[in-house]
Coordinates of C-alpha atoms in Angstrom, one line a residue:
M3 CA -9.1 -1.5 7.4
K4 CA -9.3 0.3 10.8
K5 CA -8.6 -2.9 12.7
I6 CA -5.4 -3.4 10.8
L7 CA -4.3 0.2 11.3
L8 CA -4.9 -0.1 15.0
F9 CA -3.2 -3.5 15.4
V10 CA 0.5 -2.8 16.2
Y11 CA 2.9 -5.6 16.7
F12 CA 6.2 -5.0 18.5
I13 CA 9.3 -7.0 17.9
N14 CA 12.1 -7.0 20.3
T15 CA 15.0 -5.5 18.4
S16 CA 17.4 -8.0 20.0
L17 CA 15.7 -10.8 18.1
L18 CA 16.8 -9.3 14.9
W19 CA 20.3 -10.2 15.7
A20 CA 19.6 -13.5 17.3
E21 CA 21.0 -16.7 15.9
E22 CA 17.6 -18.3 15.9
P23 CA 15.2 -17.3 13.0
V24 CA 12.5 -14.8 13.8
K25 CA 9.2 -16.7 13.6
L26 CA 6.3 -14.9 12.0
T27 CA 2.7 -15.7 11.4
L28 CA 0.7 -14.1 8.6
E29 CA -0.9 -11.6 10.9
E30 CA 2.4 -10.6 12.4
A31 CA 4.0 -10.2 9.0
I32 CA 1.1 -7.9 7.9
A33 CA 1.4 -5.8 11.1
I34 CA 5.2 -5.3 10.6
A35 CA 4.6 -4.3 7.0
L36 CA 2.0 -1.7 7.9
R37 CA 4.4 -0.3 10.5
E38 CA 7.7 -0.5 8.6
N39 CA 6.9 -0.5 4.9
R40 CA 8.2 2.8 3.4
E41 CA 5.4 3.2 0.9
V42 CA 2.9 3.1 3.8
L43 CA 5.0 5.5 5.9
F44 CA 5.2 7.8 2.9
R45 CA 1.5 7.9 2.5
Q46 CA 1.1 8.5 6.3
E47 CA 3.4 11.5 6.0
D48 CA 1.4 12.8 3.1
L49 CA -1.8 12.6 5.2
K50 CA -0.1 14.5 8.0
K51 CA 1.0 17.2 5.5
A52 CA -2.6 17.4 4.2
K53 CA -3.8 18.1 7.7
E54 CA -1.3 20.9 8.1
K55 CA -2.5 22.4 4.8
L56 CA -6.0 22.5 6.4
K57 CA -4.6 24.5 9.3
E58 CA -2.9 26.8 6.8
A59 CA -6.2 27.4 5.0
K60 CA -8.1 28.1 8.2
A61 CA -5.4 30.7 9.2
E62 CA -6.8 33.0 6.5
I63 CA -9.9 33.5 8.6
F64 CA -8.0 35.3 11.3
P65 CA -6.7 38.8 11.2
K66 CA -3.1 39.5 10.2
L67 CA -1.0 41.7 12.4
S68 CA 2.3 43.1 11.2
L69 CA 5.0 45.5 12.5
E70 CA 7.3 47.7 10.4
S71 CA 10.1 49.6 12.1
F72 CA 12.3 52.3 10.5
W73 CA 15.4 54.0 11.8
T74 CA 17.4 56.6 9.8
D75 CA 20.4 58.7 10.6
I76 CA 23.0 60.5 8.5
L77 CA 25.8 59.6 11.0
D78 CA 28.8 62.0 10.7
Y79 CA 27.6 64.0 7.8
Y80 CA 25.7 66.5 9.9
E81 CA 26.7 68.1 13.2
K82 CA 23.3 67.8 14.9
N83 CA 21.5 64.6 15.8
V84 CA 18.8 64.2 13.1
A85 CA 18.0 60.5 13.7
S86 CA 14.4 59.4 13.3
F87 CA 12.7 56.3 14.5
S88 CA 9.2 55.0 13.6
N89 CA 7.0 52.0 14.1
Q90 CA 3.9 51.0 12.2
F91 CA 1.4 48.4 13.4
S92 CA -1.0 47.1 10.7
L93 CA -4.0 44.9 11.3
K94 CA -6.0 43.4 8.4
Q95 CA -9.2 41.3 8.8
P96 CA -10.9 39.8 5.8
I97 CA -14.7 40.4 5.8
Y98 CA -15.7 39.1 2.4
T99 CA -13.6 37.3 -0.2
G100 CA -16.3 35.9 -2.5
G101 CA -16.1 32.5 -0.9
K102 CA -12.4 32.1 -1.6
I103 CA -11.3 31.4 2.0
S104 CA -14.1 29.0 2.8
G105 CA -13.5 27.3 -0.6
N106 CA -9.8 26.8 0.2
I107 CA -10.7 25.4 3.6
Q108 CA -13.1 22.9 2.0
M109 CA -10.4 22.0 -0.7
S110 CA -8.0 21.2 2.1
K111 CA -10.6 18.9 3.7
Y112 CA -11.0 17.2 0.4
G113 CA -7.2 16.9 0.2
I114 CA -7.3 15.0 3.5
E115 CA -9.9 12.6 2.2
I116 CA -7.9 11.9 -0.9
N117 CA -4.7 11.3 1.1
Q118 CA -6.6 9.0 3.4
A119 CA -7.9 7.0 0.5
M120 CA -4.4 6.8 -1.1
L121 CA -3.1 5.5 2.2
E122 CA -5.8 2.8 2.3
K123 CA -5.0 1.9 -1.4
T124 CA -1.3 1.5 -0.4
I125 CA -2.3 -0.6 2.6
L126 CA -4.4 -2.8 0.3
E127 CA -1.5 -3.4 -2.0
T128 CA 0.9 -4.0 0.9
V129 CA -1.3 -6.5 2.6
F130 CA -1.8 -8.4 -0.7
N131 CA 1.9 -8.4 -1.4
V132 CA 2.6 -9.8 2.1
K133 CA 0.0 -12.5 1.6
K134 CA 1.4 -13.4 -1.8
A135 CA 5.0 -13.7 -0.5
F136 CA 3.8 -15.5 2.7
F137 CA 1.8 -18.2 0.8
T138 CA 4.4 -18.6 -1.9
F139 CA 7.0 -19.2 0.8
L140 CA 4.9 -21.9 2.4
L141 CA 4.3 -23.5 -1.0
A142 CA 8.0 -23.3 -1.9
K143 CA 8.8 -25.1 1.4
E144 CA 6.3 -27.9 0.6
Y145 CA 7.7 -28.1 -2.9
A146 CA 11.3 -28.5 -1.6
K147 CA 10.1 -31.2 0.8
L148 CA 8.4 -33.1 -2.0
N149 CA 11.5 -32.8 -4.3
E150 CA 13.6 -34.2 -1.4
L151 CA 11.3 -37.2 -1.2
I152 CA 11.5 -37.7 -5.0
L153 CA 15.3 -37.3 -4.8
N154 CA 15.6 -40.0 -2.2
N155 CA 13.2 -42.2 -4.0
T156 CA 15.2 -41.9 -7.2
K157 CA 18.4 -42.7 -5.4
N158 CA 16.7 -45.9 -4.0
H159 CA 15.6 -46.9 -7.4
L160 CA 19.1 -46.4 -8.7
K161 CA 20.5 -48.5 -5.9
T162 CA 18.0 -51.3 -6.6
V163 CA 18.6 -51.3 -10.3
T164 CA 22.4 -51.2 -9.8
E165 CA 22.1 -54.3 -7.6
R166 CA 20.0 -56.0 -10.2
Y167 CA 22.4 -55.1 -12.9
Q168 CA 25.3 -56.6 -10.9
N169 CA 23.3 -59.8 -10.6
G170 CA 22.6 -59.7 -14.3
L171 CA 18.9 -59.0 -13.9
A172 CA 18.8 -55.4 -15.4
P173 CA 20.4 -53.9 -18.5
E174 CA 23.0 -51.1 -18.2
S175 CA 20.6 -48.7 -20.0
E176 CA 18.3 -48.6 -17.0
I177 CA 21.2 -47.4 -14.8
I178 CA 22.1 -44.7 -17.4
N179 CA 18.5 -43.6 -17.6
L180 CA 18.1 -43.4 -13.8
K181 CA 21.4 -41.5 -13.4
Q182 CA 20.1 -39.0 -15.9
A183 CA 16.8 -38.8 -14.1
L184 CA 18.7 -38.3 -10.8
A185 CA 20.7 -35.4 -12.2
G186 CA 17.4 -33.7 -13.2
V187 CA 15.8 -34.3 -9.9
E188 CA 18.8 -32.9 -8.0
H189 CA 18.6 -29.8 -10.2
V190 CA 14.9 -29.4 -9.4
F191 CA 15.6 -29.9 -5.7
N192 CA 18.3 -27.3 -5.6
T193 CA 16.2 -24.9 -7.6
S194 CA 13.3 -25.3 -5.1
L195 CA 15.7 -24.5 -2.3
N196 CA 16.8 -21.3 -4.1
Q197 CA 13.1 -20.4 -4.6
I198 CA 12.7 -20.5 -0.8
E199 CA 15.5 -18.0 -0.4
E200 CA 14.2 -15.8 -3.2
V201 CA 10.7 -15.5 -1.7
K202 CA 12.2 -14.9 1.7
T203 CA 14.2 -12.0 0.3
I204 CA 11.1 -10.6 -1.3
L205 CA 9.1 -10.8 2.0
K206 CA 12.0 -9.2 4.0
N207 CA 12.1 -6.4 1.5
I208 CA 8.3 -5.8 1.9
L209 CA 8.7 -5.8 5.7
Y210 CA 11.9 -3.7 5.5
L211 CA 13.8 -6.2 7.6
D212 CA 17.6 -6.2 7.6
K213 CA 19.1 -8.5 4.9
D214 CA 21.0 -10.5 7.6
V215 CA 17.8 -11.2 9.6
D216 CA 16.6 -14.8 9.2
I217 CA 12.9 -15.4 9.3
E218 CA 10.8 -18.5 9.6
L219 CA 7.1 -18.3 8.6
E220 CA 4.6 -20.2 10.7
G221 CA 1.4 -21.3 8.9
D222 CA -0.3 -24.0 7.0
F223 CA -2.6 -24.4 4.0
V224 CA -6.1 -24.4 5.4
Y225 CA -9.1 -24.3 3.2
Q226 CA -11.9 -22.2 4.7
P227 CA -14.8 -22.0 2.2
V228 CA -16.7 -18.7 1.9
E229 CA -19.9 -18.0 0.1
V230 CA -19.5 -15.3 -2.5
A231 CA -22.2 -13.7 -4.5
F232 CA -20.8 -11.6 -7.4
D233 CA -23.5 -8.9 -7.3
E234 CA -23.1 -8.4 -3.6
V235 CA -19.3 -8.1 -3.7
Y236 CA -19.5 -5.8 -6.8
L237 CA -21.7 -3.4 -4.8
Q238 CA -19.4 -3.6 -1.9
A239 CA -16.4 -2.8 -4.1
L240 CA -18.2 0.3 -5.4
R241 CA -18.5 1.4 -1.7
E242 CA -15.1 0.3 -0.4
R243 CA -12.5 0.8 -3.2
P244 CA -10.3 3.8 -2.3
E245 CA -9.7 4.6 -6.0
L246 CA -13.4 5.4 -6.5
R247 CA -13.5 7.5 -3.3
I248 CA -10.5 9.4 -4.7
Y249 CA -12.3 10.1 -8.0
E250 CA -15.5 11.1 -6.2
T251 CA -13.6 13.5 -4.0
E252 CA -11.8 14.9 -7.0
E253 CA -15.2 15.5 -8.6
K254 CA -16.2 17.6 -5.6
M255 CA -12.8 19.4 -5.8
N256 CA -13.3 20.2 -9.4
R257 CA -16.8 21.7 -8.8
L258 CA -15.5 23.7 -5.9
Q259 CA -12.5 24.8 -7.9
K260 CA -14.9 26.3 -10.4
E261 CA -16.7 28.3 -7.7
I262 CA -13.3 29.5 -6.3
A263 CA -12.3 30.6 -9.8
K264 CA -15.6 32.6 -10.1
S265 CA -14.7 34.4 -6.9
G266 CA -12.0 36.2 -9.0
L267 CA -14.9 38.3 -10.4
L268 CA -16.2 39.3 -7.0
P269 CA -15.0 42.1 -4.7
N270 CA -12.8 41.5 -1.7
I271 CA -13.6 43.5 1.5
Y272 CA -11.1 43.9 4.4
A273 CA -11.2 45.9 7.6
S274 CA -7.9 47.6 8.3
W275 CA -6.4 49.4 11.3
E276 CA -3.0 51.1 11.4
Y277 CA -1.2 52.7 14.2
Y278 CA 1.9 54.8 13.5
V279 CA 4.4 56.2 16.1
N280 CA 7.3 58.4 15.1
H281 CA 10.2 60.1 16.9
S282 CA 12.4 62.6 14.9
N283 CA 15.2 65.0 15.7
N284 CA 15.3 66.5 12.3
P285 CA 15.3 70.3 12.5
V286 CA 13.7 70.6 9.1
T287 CA 10.4 69.0 10.2
L288 CA 7.9 71.0 12.2
S289 CA 7.4 68.2 14.7
K290 CA 9.8 66.9 17.3
G291 CA 9.7 64.2 19.9
W292 CA 7.2 61.4 19.8
E293 CA 4.2 61.5 17.7
D294 CA 1.5 58.9 16.9
H295 CA -1.7 58.5 14.9
Q296 CA -4.0 55.7 13.9
T297 CA -6.4 55.0 11.1
L298 CA -9.4 52.7 10.9
G299 CA -11.1 51.8 7.6
V300 CA -12.6 49.4 5.2
V301 CA -10.8 48.4 2.0
L302 CA -12.7 47.3 -1.0
T303 CA -11.0 45.9 -4.1
W304 CA -13.0 44.8 -7.1
P305 CA -11.2 43.4 -10.2
I306 CA -12.7 45.0 -13.3
F307 CA -10.7 43.4 -16.0
D308 CA -8.1 40.6 -15.6
G309 CA -7.4 39.7 -19.2
F310 CA -10.0 36.9 -19.1
A311 CA -7.8 35.0 -16.7
T312 CA -10.8 34.1 -14.5
Q313 CA -12.8 32.7 -17.4
A314 CA -9.8 30.5 -18.3
K315 CA -9.6 29.2 -14.7
I316 CA -13.3 28.4 -14.8
R317 CA -12.9 26.5 -18.1
Q318 CA -10.0 24.6 -16.7
A319 CA -12.0 23.5 -13.7
E320 CA -14.8 22.3 -16.0
L321 CA -12.4 20.3 -18.1
D322 CA -10.8 18.8 -15.0
L323 CA -14.2 17.7 -13.9
K324 CA -14.9 16.1 -17.2
E325 CA -11.6 14.3 -17.2
T326 CA -12.1 13.1 -13.6
Q327 CA -15.6 11.7 -14.6
L328 CA -14.0 9.8 -17.5
L329 CA -11.3 8.4 -15.3
K330 CA -13.9 7.3 -12.7
E331 CA -16.0 5.5 -15.4
K332 CA -12.9 3.7 -16.5
A333 CA -12.0 2.8 -13.0
I334 CA -15.4 1.3 -12.4
K335 CA -15.0 -0.9 -15.5
D336 CA -11.5 -1.9 -14.5
I337 CA -12.7 -2.8 -11.0
A338 CA -15.6 -4.8 -12.4
L339 CA -13.1 -6.7 -14.6
E340 CA -10.7 -7.3 -11.8
L341 CA -13.5 -8.5 -9.5
K342 CA -14.8 -10.8 -12.2
N343 CA -11.4 -12.4 -12.8
A344 CA -10.8 -12.9 -9.1
Y345 CA -14.3 -14.3 -8.7
L346 CA -13.7 -16.8 -11.5
E347 CA -10.3 -17.7 -10.2
L348 CA -11.9 -18.4 -6.8
N349 CA -14.5 -20.7 -8.3
N350 CA -11.8 -22.5 -10.4
A351 CA -9.7 -23.0 -7.3
I352 CA -12.7 -24.5 -5.5
S353 CA -13.4 -26.9 -8.4
K354 CA -9.7 -27.8 -8.5
L355 CA -9.8 -28.6 -4.8
K356 CA -12.6 -31.0 -5.2
A357 CA -10.7 -32.8 -7.9
K358 CA -7.6 -33.0 -5.7
D359 CA -9.7 -34.4 -2.8
A360 CA -10.8 -37.2 -5.1
E361 CA -7.2 -37.7 -6.1
I362 CA -6.0 -38.0 -2.5
S363 CA -8.7 -40.6 -1.8
F364 CA -7.5 -42.7 -4.8
Y365 CA -3.8 -42.6 -3.8
E366 CA -4.6 -43.1 -0.1
D367 CA -6.6 -46.3 -1.0
N368 CA -3.7 -47.3 -3.3
L369 CA -1.2 -46.8 -0.4
R370 CA -3.3 -49.1 1.8
T371 CA -3.4 -51.7 -0.9
F372 CA 0.4 -51.7 -1.3
Y373 CA 0.8 -51.7 2.5
D374 CA -1.3 -54.9 2.7
K375 CA 0.7 -56.4 -0.3
Y376 CA 4.0 -55.5 1.5
K377 CA 2.9 -57.2 4.7
N378 CA 1.9 -60.3 2.7
G379 CA 5.3 -60.3 0.9
I380 CA 3.7 -59.6 -2.5
A381 CA 5.1 -56.0 -2.9
S382 CA 8.7 -54.9 -2.2
E383 CA 9.7 -52.1 0.1
L384 CA 10.5 -50.0 -2.9
D385 CA 7.0 -50.6 -4.3
L386 CA 5.6 -49.4 -0.9
E387 CA 7.9 -46.3 -1.1
D388 CA 6.6 -45.5 -4.6
A389 CA 3.0 -45.7 -3.3
K390 CA 3.9 -43.4 -0.4
L391 CA 5.5 -41.0 -2.8
S392 CA 2.4 -41.0 -5.1
F393 CA 0.3 -40.2 -2.0
E394 CA 2.7 -37.4 -1.0
I395 CA 2.5 -35.9 -4.5
S396 CA -1.3 -36.0 -4.3
Q397 CA -1.2 -34.2 -0.9
F398 CA 1.2 -31.5 -2.4
N399 CA -1.2 -31.1 -5.3
R400 CA -4.0 -30.4 -2.9
K401 CA -1.8 -27.9 -1.0
E402 CA -1.1 -26.2 -4.3
A403 CA -4.8 -26.1 -5.1
I404 CA -5.4 -24.5 -1.6
Y405 CA -2.6 -22.0 -2.5
D406 CA -4.5 -21.1 -5.7
Y407 CA -7.6 -20.7 -3.6
L408 CA -5.9 -18.5 -1.0
M409 CA -4.4 -16.3 -3.7
A410 CA -7.7 -16.0 -5.5
R411 CA -9.4 -15.1 -2.3
A412 CA -6.7 -12.5 -1.6
K413 CA -7.2 -11.0 -5.1
L414 CA -10.9 -10.9 -4.5
E415 CA -10.5 -9.1 -1.1
R416 CA -8.2 -6.6 -2.8
A417 CA -10.6 -6.1 -5.6
I418 CA -13.4 -5.5 -3.1
G419 CA -11.2 -3.1 -1.1
I420 CA -10.8 -5.2 2.0
A421 CA -7.5 -5.4 3.8
K422 CA -7.4 -8.2 6.4

């Protein structure tokens, strides 16, 4: 998580308006998303705000100094000058607040922890969404390439059958069937091209790139097997998942909130100092000119009866704690289910990959056989093209299986709480 947060990728803004597409790897796309995605930025601002709240809470420790100034005059309603001017400086220092100030400081620290966890949760989702769009884009490109091969193969079949029909060697129904098949293949090919643009738009939206910016993704479907033990990743998820850290911190906040509420029954003690300076020209008063005096004391306030408001606050904190504990228990079960599903998907993808490897071996051997037949004049060029197409389809099926594996692995990493 920290490595991704520290990794910053800079794009020259002039490239955004260049005619050539901006080429991006998966790592670069993730870095841009973490820098530009508005949900991530929103959470970062929340974290900054939480840190400022901590400063606000700590400010209650320090004394409060205030100044009040008064000036009075009756203007033209009296012949003599009777204006008066006074200043009052007040200093108030909390000595004992029943733990309210220290409690609020700790609450602010918990708020930072929660906002940090929420930021990490947003990063997890953003990284997963980038991976999903990235891998889907690569698969859509491969699918479009395959459909183009199928389209060309269908056209060649139609051309061959048309020639045979003209020579009286094929019925007209074969031409009609192939034309119908060609129309369907053309539709699928055009749809696959549209899918590329749709996925590209989704990715640009995640990265917050301008709609006019063209991007080209650089990557390939590479199978890198990993050993996964469910019990180990489950324990890791309990440590790493930000949702659980949020609930754990909220439990601490609820317990602390109860203690803060109890402070409403305790006395508050403040030290106070006041300095008063006055100047008056009022003939009615005995004193004239500048006068000053100061007072120093200790103020004790002790709430005797507050209409049971404190008891209600304590009860609310207890209920909040119980609610948080229930939500935490539910989150643990949801995470276990999410983790189990991702784990099973990963195993299914691995099994599917093994089957596709066997399929590739079969069609590769079949292609070699037709190539030998073609060299010996036993098979036609179209037969060889069909064998090549079957081999290409088997290769695409393997890439699709790797796509399933990569997505299952991305889901597993998200379920564990790993963003990489």
